[in-house]
Amino acid sequence: MRVYLDNNATTIVDPHVFEQMEPFFVQKYGNPNSLHQFASDTHAPLKSAMEKIYAGIHAHKDDNVVITSCATESNNWVFKSIYFEYIITGRKNHIIISEVEHPSVIASAKFLESQGCRVTYLPINNEGLIEAQTVRDYITDKTALVSIMWANNETGAIFPIEEIGEICKEKGVLFHTDAVQAIGKLPVDVQSANIDYLTLSAHKFHGPKGVGALYMKKGKELTPLFHGGSQMGGHRSGTLNVAGIVGMGKAMEQAVDALDYEMADIREMRDDFEDKLLEIEDTFVVTPRDKRTPNTILISFRGIEGESMLWDLNRSNIAASTGSACASEDLEANSVMEAIGAAEDLAHTAIRFSLSRYTTQEELEFTLAVVKEAVTRLRGISSSYAYAPEGHESGLDAHH
Ligand code: PLP
Protein backbone atom coordinates (compact mmCIF):
# COMPACT_ATOMS: atom_id res chain seq x y z
CA MET A 1 0.00 0.00 0.00
CA ARG A 2 1.17 3.56 -0.80
CA VAL A 3 -0.28 6.21 1.48
CA TYR A 4 -0.19 9.90 0.67
CA LEU A 5 -0.73 12.10 3.71
CA ASP A 6 1.10 15.18 2.47
CA ASN A 7 -1.82 16.98 0.86
CA ASN A 8 -0.86 20.38 2.25
CA ALA A 9 2.28 20.14 0.09
CA THR A 10 0.42 19.15 -3.05
CA THR A 11 -2.51 16.98 -4.11
CA ILE A 12 -3.25 14.36 -6.72
CA VAL A 13 -4.80 15.82 -9.88
CA ASP A 14 -8.41 14.69 -9.92
CA PRO A 15 -8.95 12.42 -12.99
CA HIS A 16 -11.90 14.58 -14.10
CA VAL A 17 -9.65 17.61 -14.00
CA PHE A 18 -7.00 15.79 -16.03
CA GLU A 19 -9.62 14.66 -18.54
CA GLN A 20 -10.77 18.23 -19.12
CA MET A 21 -7.20 19.46 -19.56
CA GLU A 22 -6.08 16.82 -22.04
CA PRO A 23 -7.56 18.24 -25.29
CA PHE A 24 -5.62 21.47 -24.80
CA PHE A 25 -2.23 19.90 -25.42
CA VAL A 26 -2.42 18.17 -28.81
CA GLN A 27 -5.82 19.14 -30.25
CA LYS A 28 -6.94 22.57 -29.09
CA TYR A 29 -3.48 24.06 -28.68
CA GLY A 30 -4.13 27.49 -30.16
CA ASN A 31 -2.95 30.67 -28.50
CA PRO A 32 -6.17 32.31 -27.25
CA ASN A 33 -4.92 35.68 -28.52
CA SER A 34 -4.57 34.53 -32.14
CA LEU A 35 -7.15 35.24 -34.84
CA HIS A 36 -8.17 31.81 -36.09
CA GLN A 37 -10.23 28.78 -35.19
CA PHE A 38 -7.46 27.15 -33.13
CA ALA A 39 -7.64 30.19 -30.86
CA SER A 40 -11.43 30.39 -30.86
CA ASP A 41 -11.61 26.76 -29.72
CA THR A 42 -10.11 27.84 -26.40
CA HIS A 43 -12.41 30.79 -25.71
CA ALA A 44 -15.52 29.07 -24.39
CA PRO A 45 -13.59 26.62 -22.14
CA LEU A 46 -11.52 29.50 -20.74
CA LYS A 47 -14.62 31.56 -20.05
CA SER A 48 -16.32 28.65 -18.34
CA ALA A 49 -13.22 27.95 -16.21
CA MET A 50 -12.96 31.58 -15.15
CA GLU A 51 -16.63 31.59 -14.17
CA LYS A 52 -16.02 28.59 -11.92
CA ILE A 53 -13.06 30.30 -10.27
CA TYR A 54 -15.05 33.50 -9.68
CA ALA A 55 -17.94 31.49 -8.26
CA GLY A 56 -15.66 29.40 -6.02
CA ILE A 57 -14.47 32.47 -4.09
CA HIS A 58 -17.63 34.56 -4.54
CA ALA A 59 -15.84 37.22 -6.57
CA HIS A 60 -18.03 39.94 -8.06
CA LYS A 61 -18.09 40.02 -11.86
CA ASP A 62 -16.38 43.44 -11.83
CA ASP A 63 -13.52 42.22 -9.64
CA ASN A 64 -10.35 40.91 -11.29
CA VAL A 65 -9.16 37.35 -10.98
CA VAL A 66 -5.77 37.22 -12.66
CA ILE A 67 -4.20 33.89 -13.51
CA THR A 68 -0.60 33.48 -12.38
CA SER A 69 1.91 30.62 -12.42
CA CYS A 70 1.56 29.78 -8.72
CA ALA A 71 0.79 31.18 -5.28
CA THR A 72 4.41 32.22 -4.88
CA GLU A 73 4.00 34.56 -7.85
CA SER A 74 0.67 35.91 -6.59
CA ASN A 75 2.13 36.64 -3.16
CA ASN A 76 5.26 38.25 -4.61
CA TRP A 77 3.17 40.37 -6.93
CA VAL A 78 1.21 41.96 -4.10
CA PHE A 79 4.36 42.89 -2.19
CA LYS A 80 6.31 44.13 -5.23
CA SER A 81 3.37 46.31 -6.20
CA ILE A 82 3.21 47.75 -2.67
CA TYR A 83 6.90 48.53 -3.07
CA PHE A 84 6.31 50.44 -6.33
CA GLU A 85 3.11 52.18 -5.24
CA TYR A 86 3.90 53.08 -1.66
CA ILE A 87 7.43 52.40 -0.47
CA ILE A 88 9.53 53.81 -3.30
CA THR A 89 7.21 56.80 -3.55
CA GLY A 90 7.40 57.41 0.20
CA ARG A 91 3.58 57.44 0.56
CA LYS A 92 3.61 54.77 3.27
CA ASN A 93 6.33 52.78 4.97
CA HIS A 94 4.81 49.96 7.00
CA ILE A 95 3.25 46.54 6.43
CA ILE A 96 1.91 43.85 8.78
CA ILE A 97 2.22 40.10 8.24
CA SER A 98 2.02 37.15 10.62
CA GLU A 99 5.21 35.47 11.76
CA VAL A 100 4.03 32.15 10.31
CA GLU A 101 3.30 33.12 6.72
CA HIS A 102 4.53 30.98 3.85
CA PRO A 103 8.15 31.78 2.84
CA SER A 104 6.87 33.50 -0.33
CA VAL A 105 5.24 36.12 1.91
CA ILE A 106 7.97 36.30 4.57
CA ALA A 107 10.75 36.67 1.99
CA SER A 108 8.75 39.29 0.07
CA ALA A 109 8.23 41.24 3.31
CA LYS A 110 11.96 40.96 4.04
CA PHE A 111 12.67 42.40 0.59
CA LEU A 112 10.50 45.41 1.45
CA GLU A 113 12.34 45.65 4.78
CA SER A 114 15.64 45.79 2.90
CA GLN A 115 14.20 48.76 0.99
CA GLY A 116 13.44 50.70 4.16
CA CYS A 117 9.92 49.52 4.88
CA ARG A 118 9.00 48.69 8.48
CA VAL A 119 7.51 45.22 8.88
CA THR A 120 5.45 44.07 11.86
CA TYR A 121 5.52 40.29 12.30
CA LEU A 122 2.32 39.52 14.15
CA PRO A 123 2.88 36.87 16.82
CA ILE A 124 0.79 33.72 17.16
CA ASN A 125 -0.31 32.52 20.58
CA ASN A 126 0.58 29.19 22.19
CA GLU A 127 -2.28 27.52 20.30
CA GLY A 128 -0.85 28.70 16.99
CA LEU A 129 -3.65 31.25 16.57
CA ILE A 130 -3.82 34.98 15.88
CA GLU A 131 -5.99 37.43 17.75
CA ALA A 132 -7.57 39.85 15.26
CA GLN A 133 -7.52 42.79 17.64
CA THR A 134 -3.73 42.78 17.71
CA VAL A 135 -3.85 43.79 14.02
CA ARG A 136 -5.75 46.91 15.05
CA ASP A 137 -3.08 47.73 17.63
CA TYR A 138 -0.31 47.71 15.04
CA ILE A 139 -2.00 49.65 12.20
CA THR A 140 -0.78 53.24 11.83
CA ASP A 141 -1.50 55.89 9.21
CA LYS A 142 1.70 54.74 7.50
CA THR A 143 0.50 51.13 7.08
CA ALA A 144 0.16 50.19 3.42
CA LEU A 145 -0.78 46.53 3.67
CA VAL A 146 -1.90 43.79 6.06
CA SER A 147 -1.19 40.27 4.75
CA ILE A 148 -2.44 37.37 6.86
CA MET A 149 -2.95 33.84 5.58
CA TRP A 150 -6.42 32.29 5.80
CA ALA A 151 -5.12 29.00 7.17
CA ASN A 152 -1.65 27.93 8.14
CA ASN A 153 -0.01 25.19 6.07
CA GLU A 154 1.72 23.52 9.06
CA THR A 155 -0.83 23.47 11.87
CA GLY A 156 -3.96 24.05 9.79
CA ALA A 157 -4.77 26.93 12.19
CA ILE A 158 -7.55 29.12 10.79
CA PHE A 159 -6.94 32.83 11.22
CA PRO A 160 -9.80 35.32 11.86
CA ILE A 161 -9.88 36.65 8.31
CA GLU A 162 -13.34 38.20 8.42
CA GLU A 163 -12.54 40.14 11.58
CA ILE A 164 -9.18 41.29 10.20
CA GLY A 165 -10.89 42.28 6.93
CA GLU A 166 -13.36 44.37 8.89
CA ILE A 167 -10.57 46.11 10.82
CA CYS A 168 -8.60 46.86 7.62
CA LYS A 169 -11.70 48.24 5.92
CA GLU A 170 -12.43 50.46 8.90
CA LYS A 171 -8.83 51.71 8.98
CA GLY A 172 -8.55 52.09 5.19
CA VAL A 173 -5.63 49.66 4.87
CA LEU A 174 -5.26 47.18 1.99
CA PHE A 175 -5.83 43.57 3.03
CA HIS A 176 -4.27 40.55 1.33
CA THR A 177 -4.80 36.93 2.34
CA ASP A 178 -2.92 33.84 1.19
CA ALA A 179 -5.85 31.42 0.96
CA VAL A 180 -3.85 28.54 -0.51
CA GLN A 181 -4.66 26.24 2.40
CA ALA A 182 -8.29 27.33 2.70
CA ILE A 183 -9.67 26.58 -0.78
CA GLY A 184 -11.53 23.27 -0.74
CA LYS A 185 -11.26 23.01 3.05
CA LEU A 186 -13.26 26.03 4.24
CA PRO A 187 -15.91 28.30 2.75
CA VAL A 188 -14.10 31.21 1.10
CA ASP A 189 -16.06 34.37 0.34
CA VAL A 190 -14.03 37.42 -0.64
CA GLN A 191 -17.07 39.71 -0.37
CA SER A 192 -18.13 38.92 3.17
CA ALA A 193 -14.51 38.86 4.37
CA ASN A 194 -13.70 42.33 2.95
CA ILE A 195 -10.69 41.08 1.07
CA ASP A 196 -8.78 43.26 -1.39
CA TYR A 197 -6.35 40.59 -2.62
CA LEU A 198 -6.47 36.80 -2.32
CA THR A 199 -3.93 34.21 -3.42
CA LEU A 200 -4.77 30.67 -4.48
CA SER A 201 -2.99 27.77 -6.16
CA ALA A 202 -4.61 24.94 -8.14
CA HIS A 203 -2.29 22.13 -7.06
CA LYS A 204 -3.46 22.38 -3.45
CA PHE A 205 -7.04 21.46 -4.40
CA HIS A 206 -6.59 18.62 -6.90
CA GLY A 207 -5.75 20.84 -9.85
CA PRO A 208 -2.49 20.96 -11.81
CA LYS A 209 0.82 22.44 -10.66
CA GLY A 210 2.04 25.65 -12.28
CA VAL A 211 -1.18 27.62 -12.19
CA GLY A 212 -2.61 29.90 -9.52
CA ALA A 213 -4.48 33.16 -9.28
CA LEU A 214 -4.61 36.51 -7.60
CA TYR A 215 -8.01 37.97 -6.83
CA MET A 216 -8.10 41.78 -6.86
CA LYS A 217 -11.13 43.70 -5.72
CA LYS A 218 -12.52 46.14 -8.27
CA GLY A 219 -10.55 49.38 -8.17
CA LYS A 220 -7.61 47.80 -6.26
CA GLU A 221 -5.44 47.12 -9.31
CA LEU A 222 -1.74 46.40 -8.79
CA THR A 223 1.34 47.41 -10.75
CA PRO A 224 1.94 44.49 -13.14
CA LEU A 225 4.85 42.22 -12.34
CA PHE A 226 5.21 41.19 -15.99
CA HIS A 227 4.93 43.70 -18.79
CA GLY A 228 4.75 42.85 -22.47
CA GLY A 229 1.26 41.96 -23.65
CA SER A 230 -2.44 42.45 -23.24
CA GLN A 231 -3.23 39.11 -21.64
CA MET A 232 -5.41 39.10 -18.53
CA GLY A 233 -6.56 42.63 -19.28
CA GLY A 234 -2.97 43.85 -19.15
CA HIS A 235 -2.59 42.77 -15.52
CA ARG A 236 -0.24 39.89 -16.35
CA SER A 237 1.47 39.39 -19.67
CA GLY A 238 2.42 35.99 -21.02
CA THR A 239 0.58 33.45 -23.16
CA LEU A 240 -2.26 31.91 -21.19
CA ASN A 241 -1.77 28.48 -19.68
CA VAL A 242 -4.98 27.23 -21.26
CA ALA A 243 -4.87 23.64 -20.00
CA GLY A 244 -3.89 24.87 -16.54
CA ILE A 245 -6.72 27.40 -16.36
CA VAL A 246 -9.26 24.84 -17.59
CA GLY A 247 -7.92 22.40 -14.99
CA MET A 248 -8.04 24.96 -12.20
CA GLY A 249 -11.64 25.83 -13.12
CA LYS A 250 -12.73 22.21 -12.93
CA ALA A 251 -10.77 21.67 -9.72
CA MET A 252 -12.45 24.70 -8.15
CA GLU A 253 -15.89 23.46 -9.16
CA GLN A 254 -15.15 20.09 -7.60
CA ALA A 255 -13.67 21.66 -4.47
CA VAL A 256 -16.92 23.56 -3.95
CA ASP A 257 -18.98 20.40 -4.56
CA ALA A 258 -16.83 18.37 -2.15
CA LEU A 259 -16.68 21.00 0.60
CA ASP A 260 -19.36 19.39 2.76
CA TYR A 261 -17.59 16.02 2.50
CA GLU A 262 -14.29 17.68 3.44
CA MET A 263 -15.77 19.55 6.38
CA ALA A 264 -17.75 16.62 7.78
CA ASP A 265 -16.36 13.25 6.65
CA ILE A 266 -12.69 14.13 6.31
CA ARG A 267 -12.85 15.97 9.61
CA GLU A 268 -14.34 12.88 11.27
CA MET A 269 -11.65 10.62 9.80
CA ARG A 270 -8.96 13.11 10.86
CA ASP A 271 -10.35 13.37 14.39
CA ASP A 272 -10.55 9.62 14.78
CA PHE A 273 -6.98 9.17 13.47
CA GLU A 274 -5.78 11.94 15.78
CA ASP A 275 -7.51 10.39 18.81
CA LYS A 276 -5.65 7.16 18.15
CA LEU A 277 -2.31 8.92 17.65
CA LEU A 278 -2.81 10.78 20.93
CA GLU A 279 -3.28 7.48 22.73
CA ILE A 280 0.46 7.01 22.21
CA GLU A 281 2.23 8.31 25.31
CA ASP A 282 3.91 11.74 25.22
CA THR A 283 2.28 13.11 22.09
CA PHE A 284 1.13 16.70 21.60
CA VAL A 285 -1.08 18.62 19.19
CA VAL A 286 -1.17 22.35 19.77
CA THR A 287 -4.02 23.89 17.80
CA PRO A 288 -7.58 22.99 18.91
CA ARG A 289 -9.45 20.92 16.34
CA ASP A 290 -12.32 23.30 15.82
CA LYS A 291 -9.84 26.05 14.93
CA ARG A 292 -8.06 23.99 12.28
CA THR A 293 -8.67 23.05 8.65
CA PRO A 294 -10.45 19.67 8.64
CA ASN A 295 -7.59 17.73 7.05
CA THR A 296 -4.50 18.70 9.08
CA ILE A 297 -2.70 17.29 12.13
CA LEU A 298 0.65 18.61 13.34
CA ILE A 299 1.71 16.24 16.08
CA SER A 300 4.83 15.93 18.20
CA PHE A 301 6.18 12.63 19.48
CA ARG A 302 8.52 13.45 22.33
CA GLY A 303 12.02 12.11 21.88
CA ILE A 304 11.69 11.41 18.16
CA GLU A 305 13.30 13.64 15.53
CA GLY A 306 10.70 14.39 12.87
CA GLU A 307 13.11 13.32 10.15
CA SER A 308 13.65 9.91 11.77
CA MET A 309 9.91 9.36 11.88
CA LEU A 310 9.60 10.40 8.23
CA TRP A 311 12.32 7.91 7.34
CA ASP A 312 10.44 5.07 9.00
CA LEU A 313 7.15 6.15 7.42
CA ASN A 314 8.74 6.45 4.00
CA ARG A 315 10.17 2.93 4.26
CA SER A 316 6.55 1.79 4.58
CA ASN A 317 5.50 3.93 1.60
CA ILE A 318 3.76 6.55 3.71
CA ALA A 319 4.25 10.21 2.79
CA ALA A 320 4.01 12.90 5.50
CA SER A 321 6.06 16.01 6.31
CA THR A 322 8.07 17.66 9.06
CA GLY A 323 7.45 21.16 7.76
CA SER A 324 11.09 22.07 8.21
CA ALA A 325 13.84 22.55 5.72
CA CYS A 326 16.53 19.92 6.12
CA ALA A 327 19.85 21.67 5.68
CA SER A 328 22.90 19.61 4.85
CA GLU A 329 24.22 19.40 8.39
CA ASP A 330 21.70 20.99 10.72
CA LEU A 331 18.20 19.67 11.13
CA GLU A 332 15.98 22.72 11.43
CA ALA A 333 13.04 22.81 13.78
CA ASN A 334 9.49 23.24 12.50
CA SER A 335 9.17 27.03 12.16
CA VAL A 336 5.59 27.18 13.44
CA MET A 337 6.45 25.07 16.48
CA GLU A 338 9.27 27.52 17.17
CA ALA A 339 6.92 30.50 16.80
CA ILE A 340 4.48 28.88 19.23
CA GLY A 341 7.33 28.73 21.73
CA ALA A 342 7.64 24.96 21.93
CA ALA A 343 10.68 23.73 23.81
CA GLU A 344 13.62 22.94 21.53
CA ASP A 345 13.21 19.17 21.88
CA LEU A 346 9.54 19.26 20.85
CA ALA A 347 10.01 21.73 18.00
CA HIS A 348 12.13 19.07 16.28
CA THR A 349 9.59 16.30 16.73
CA ALA A 350 6.65 17.66 14.74
CA ILE A 351 5.11 15.56 11.97
CA ARG A 352 2.37 16.83 9.72
CA PHE A 353 -0.28 14.48 8.39
CA SER A 354 -2.55 16.16 5.85
CA LEU A 355 -5.51 14.23 4.43
CA SER A 356 -7.59 14.76 1.29
CA ARG A 357 -10.86 13.50 -0.11
CA TYR A 358 -8.85 10.62 -1.54
CA THR A 359 -7.69 9.43 1.89
CA THR A 360 -9.25 6.15 3.04
CA GLN A 361 -9.90 4.66 6.46
CA GLU A 362 -7.75 1.69 5.53
CA GLU A 363 -4.80 3.98 4.79
CA LEU A 364 -5.14 5.67 8.15
CA GLU A 365 -5.27 2.36 10.00
CA PHE A 366 -2.15 1.19 8.20
CA THR A 367 -0.40 4.48 9.02
CA LEU A 368 -1.36 4.21 12.67
CA ALA A 369 0.19 0.76 12.91
CA VAL A 370 3.41 1.96 11.24
CA VAL A 371 3.59 5.04 13.50
CA LYS A 372 3.20 2.90 16.63
CA GLU A 373 5.98 0.59 15.53
CA ALA A 374 8.21 3.54 14.64
CA VAL A 375 7.59 5.21 18.01
CA THR A 376 8.63 2.07 19.87
CA ARG A 377 11.73 1.58 17.71
CA LEU A 378 12.87 5.20 17.71
CA ARG A 379 12.23 5.86 21.40
CA GLY A 380 14.18 2.72 22.13
CA ILE A 381 17.27 4.29 20.57
CA SER A 382 16.57 7.93 21.55
CA SER A 383 18.95 9.36 24.14
CA SER A 384 16.81 12.48 24.62
CA TYR A 385 13.69 10.44 25.36
CA ALA A 386 15.46 8.09 27.78
CA TYR A 387 16.87 11.00 29.78
CA ALA A 388 13.87 13.38 29.67
CA PRO A 389 13.20 14.34 33.29
CA GLU A 390 9.81 13.71 34.89
CA GLY A 391 7.35 16.57 34.37
CA HIS A 392 9.63 17.91 31.67
CA GLU A 393 8.51 21.41 30.55
CA SER A 394 7.19 21.23 26.98
CA GLY A 395 6.23 24.85 26.48
CA LEU A 396 2.98 23.53 25.01
CA ASP A 397 -0.60 23.24 26.10
CA ALA A 398 -1.69 19.90 24.71
CA HIS A 399 -5.14 19.45 23.22
CA HIS A 400 -6.37 15.95 23.53
N1 PLP B 1 1.20 29.69 0.46
C1 PLP B 1 0.93 28.63 1.23
C2 PLP B 1 0.18 28.82 2.51
C3 PLP B 1 1.36 27.36 0.85
O1 PLP B 1 1.10 26.30 1.63
C4 PLP B 1 2.09 27.22 -0.36
C5 PLP B 1 2.61 25.91 -0.77
O2 PLP B 1 3.33 25.24 -0.10
C6 PLP B 1 2.34 28.36 -1.13
C7 PLP B 1 1.88 29.58 -0.68
C8 PLP B 1 3.11 28.29 -2.41
O3 PLP B 1 2.32 27.70 -3.42
P1 PLP B 1 2.88 27.48 -4.89
O4 PLP B 1 3.50 26.14 -4.90
O5 PLP B 1 1.66 27.53 -5.77
O6 PLP B 1 3.82 28.58 -5.20
CSV table of N, CA and C and ligand atoms in Angstrom, one decimal, residues 8-10 69-73 75 100-105 149 151-154 178-181 199-204 210-212 352, ligand 1:
chain,number,residue,atom,x,y,z
A,8,ASN,N,-1.1,18.9,2.1
A,8,ASN,CA,-0.9,20.4,2.2
A,8,ASN,C,0.3,20.8,1.4
A,9,ALA,N,1.1,19.8,1.0
A,9,ALA,CA,2.3,20.1,0.1
A,9,ALA,C,1.8,20.2,-1.4
A,10,THR,N,1.1,19.2,-1.8
A,10,THR,CA,0.4,19.2,-3.1
A,10,THR,C,-0.6,18.0,-3.1
A,69,SER,N,1.3,31.9,-12.3
A,69,SER,CA,1.9,30.6,-12.4
A,69,SER,C,1.8,29.8,-11.1
A,70,CYS,N,1.6,30.5,-10.0
A,70,CYS,CA,1.6,29.8,-8.7
A,70,CYS,C,1.3,30.8,-7.6
A,71,ALA,N,1.1,30.3,-6.4
A,71,ALA,CA,0.8,31.2,-5.3
A,71,ALA,C,2.0,32.0,-5.0
A,72,THR,N,3.2,31.5,-5.2
A,72,THR,CA,4.4,32.2,-4.9
A,72,THR,C,4.4,33.5,-5.7
A,73,GLU,N,4.0,33.4,-7.0
A,73,GLU,CA,4.0,34.6,-7.9
A,73,GLU,C,2.9,35.5,-7.4
A,75,ASN,N,1.7,36.0,-4.4
A,75,ASN,CA,2.1,36.6,-3.2
A,75,ASN,C,3.2,37.7,-3.5
A,100,VAL,N,4.1,33.5,10.8
A,100,VAL,CA,4.0,32.1,10.3
A,100,VAL,C,3.5,32.1,8.9
A,101,GLU,N,3.7,33.1,8.1
A,101,GLU,CA,3.3,33.1,6.7
A,101,GLU,C,4.2,32.2,5.9
A,102,HIS,N,3.7,31.8,4.8
A,102,HIS,CA,4.5,31.0,3.9
A,102,HIS,C,5.8,31.8,3.5
A,103,PRO,N,6.9,31.1,3.2
A,103,PRO,CA,8.1,31.8,2.8
A,103,PRO,C,8.0,32.8,1.7
A,104,SER,N,7.0,32.5,0.8
A,104,SER,CA,6.9,33.5,-0.3
A,104,SER,C,6.3,34.8,0.2
A,105,VAL,N,5.7,34.9,1.3
A,105,VAL,CA,5.2,36.1,1.9
A,105,VAL,C,6.3,36.7,2.8
A,149,MET,N,-2.4,35.0,6.3
A,149,MET,CA,-2.9,33.8,5.6
A,149,MET,C,-4.3,33.4,6.2
A,151,ALA,N,-5.4,30.2,6.3
A,151,ALA,CA,-5.1,29.0,7.2
A,151,ALA,C,-3.7,28.7,7.0
A,152,ASN,N,-3.1,28.2,8.1
A,152,ASN,CA,-1.6,27.9,8.1
A,152,ASN,C,-1.4,26.5,7.6
A,153,ASN,N,-0.3,26.5,6.7
A,153,ASN,CA,0.0,25.2,6.1
A,153,ASN,C,0.5,24.1,7.0
A,154,GLU,N,1.1,24.5,8.1
A,154,GLU,CA,1.7,23.5,9.1
A,154,GLU,C,0.7,23.0,10.1
A,178,ASP,N,-3.4,35.0,1.9
A,178,ASP,CA,-2.9,33.8,1.2
A,178,ASP,C,-3.9,32.7,1.6
A,179,ALA,N,-4.8,32.4,0.6
A,179,ALA,CA,-5.9,31.4,1.0
A,179,ALA,C,-5.5,30.0,0.4
A,180,VAL,N,-4.3,29.8,0.1
A,180,VAL,CA,-3.8,28.5,-0.5
A,180,VAL,C,-4.4,27.3,0.3
A,181,GLN,N,-4.3,27.4,1.6
A,181,GLN,CA,-4.7,26.2,2.4
A,181,GLN,C,-6.1,26.2,2.8
A,199,THR,N,-4.8,35.1,-2.7
A,199,THR,CA,-3.9,34.2,-3.4
A,199,THR,C,-4.5,32.8,-3.4
A,200,LEU,N,-4.4,32.1,-4.5
A,200,LEU,CA,-4.8,30.7,-4.5
A,200,LEU,C,-3.9,29.9,-5.5
A,201,SER,N,-3.9,28.6,-5.3
A,201,SER,CA,-3.0,27.8,-6.2
A,201,SER,C,-3.7,26.4,-6.4
A,202,ALA,N,-3.8,26.1,-7.7
A,202,ALA,CA,-4.6,24.9,-8.1
A,202,ALA,C,-4.1,23.6,-7.6
A,203,HIS,N,-2.8,23.5,-7.4
A,203,HIS,CA,-2.3,22.1,-7.1
A,203,HIS,C,-2.6,21.8,-5.6
A,204,LYS,N,-3.1,22.7,-4.8
A,204,LYS,CA,-3.5,22.4,-3.5
A,204,LYS,C,-4.9,21.9,-3.3
A,210,GLY,N,1.6,24.6,-11.3
A,210,GLY,CA,2.0,25.6,-12.3
A,210,GLY,C,0.9,26.6,-12.7
A,211,VAL,N,-0.1,26.6,-11.9
A,211,VAL,CA,-1.2,27.6,-12.2
A,211,VAL,C,-1.8,28.0,-10.9
A,212,GLY,N,-2.0,29.3,-10.7
A,212,GLY,CA,-2.6,29.9,-9.5
A,212,GLY,C,-3.4,31.1,-9.9
A,352,ARG,N,3.7,16.4,10.2
A,352,ARG,CA,2.4,16.8,9.7
A,352,ARG,C,1.7,15.7,8.9
B,1,PLP,N1,1.2,29.7,0.5
B,1,PLP,C1,0.9,28.6,1.2
B,1,PLP,C2,0.2,28.8,2.5
B,1,PLP,C3,1.4,27.4,0.9
B,1,PLP,O1,1.1,26.3,1.6
B,1,PLP,C4,2.1,27.2,-0.4
B,1,PLP,C5,2.6,25.9,-0.8
B,1,PLP,O2,3.3,25.2,-0.1
B,1,PLP,C6,2.3,28.4,-1.1
B,1,PLP,C7,1.9,29.6,-0.7
B,1,PLP,C8,3.1,28.3,-2.4
B,1,PLP,O3,2.3,27.7,-3.4
B,1,PLP,P1,2.9,27.5,-4.9
B,1,PLP,O4,3.5,26.1,-4.9
B,1,PLP,O5,1.7,27.5,-5.8
B,1,PLP,O6,3.8,28.6,-5.2
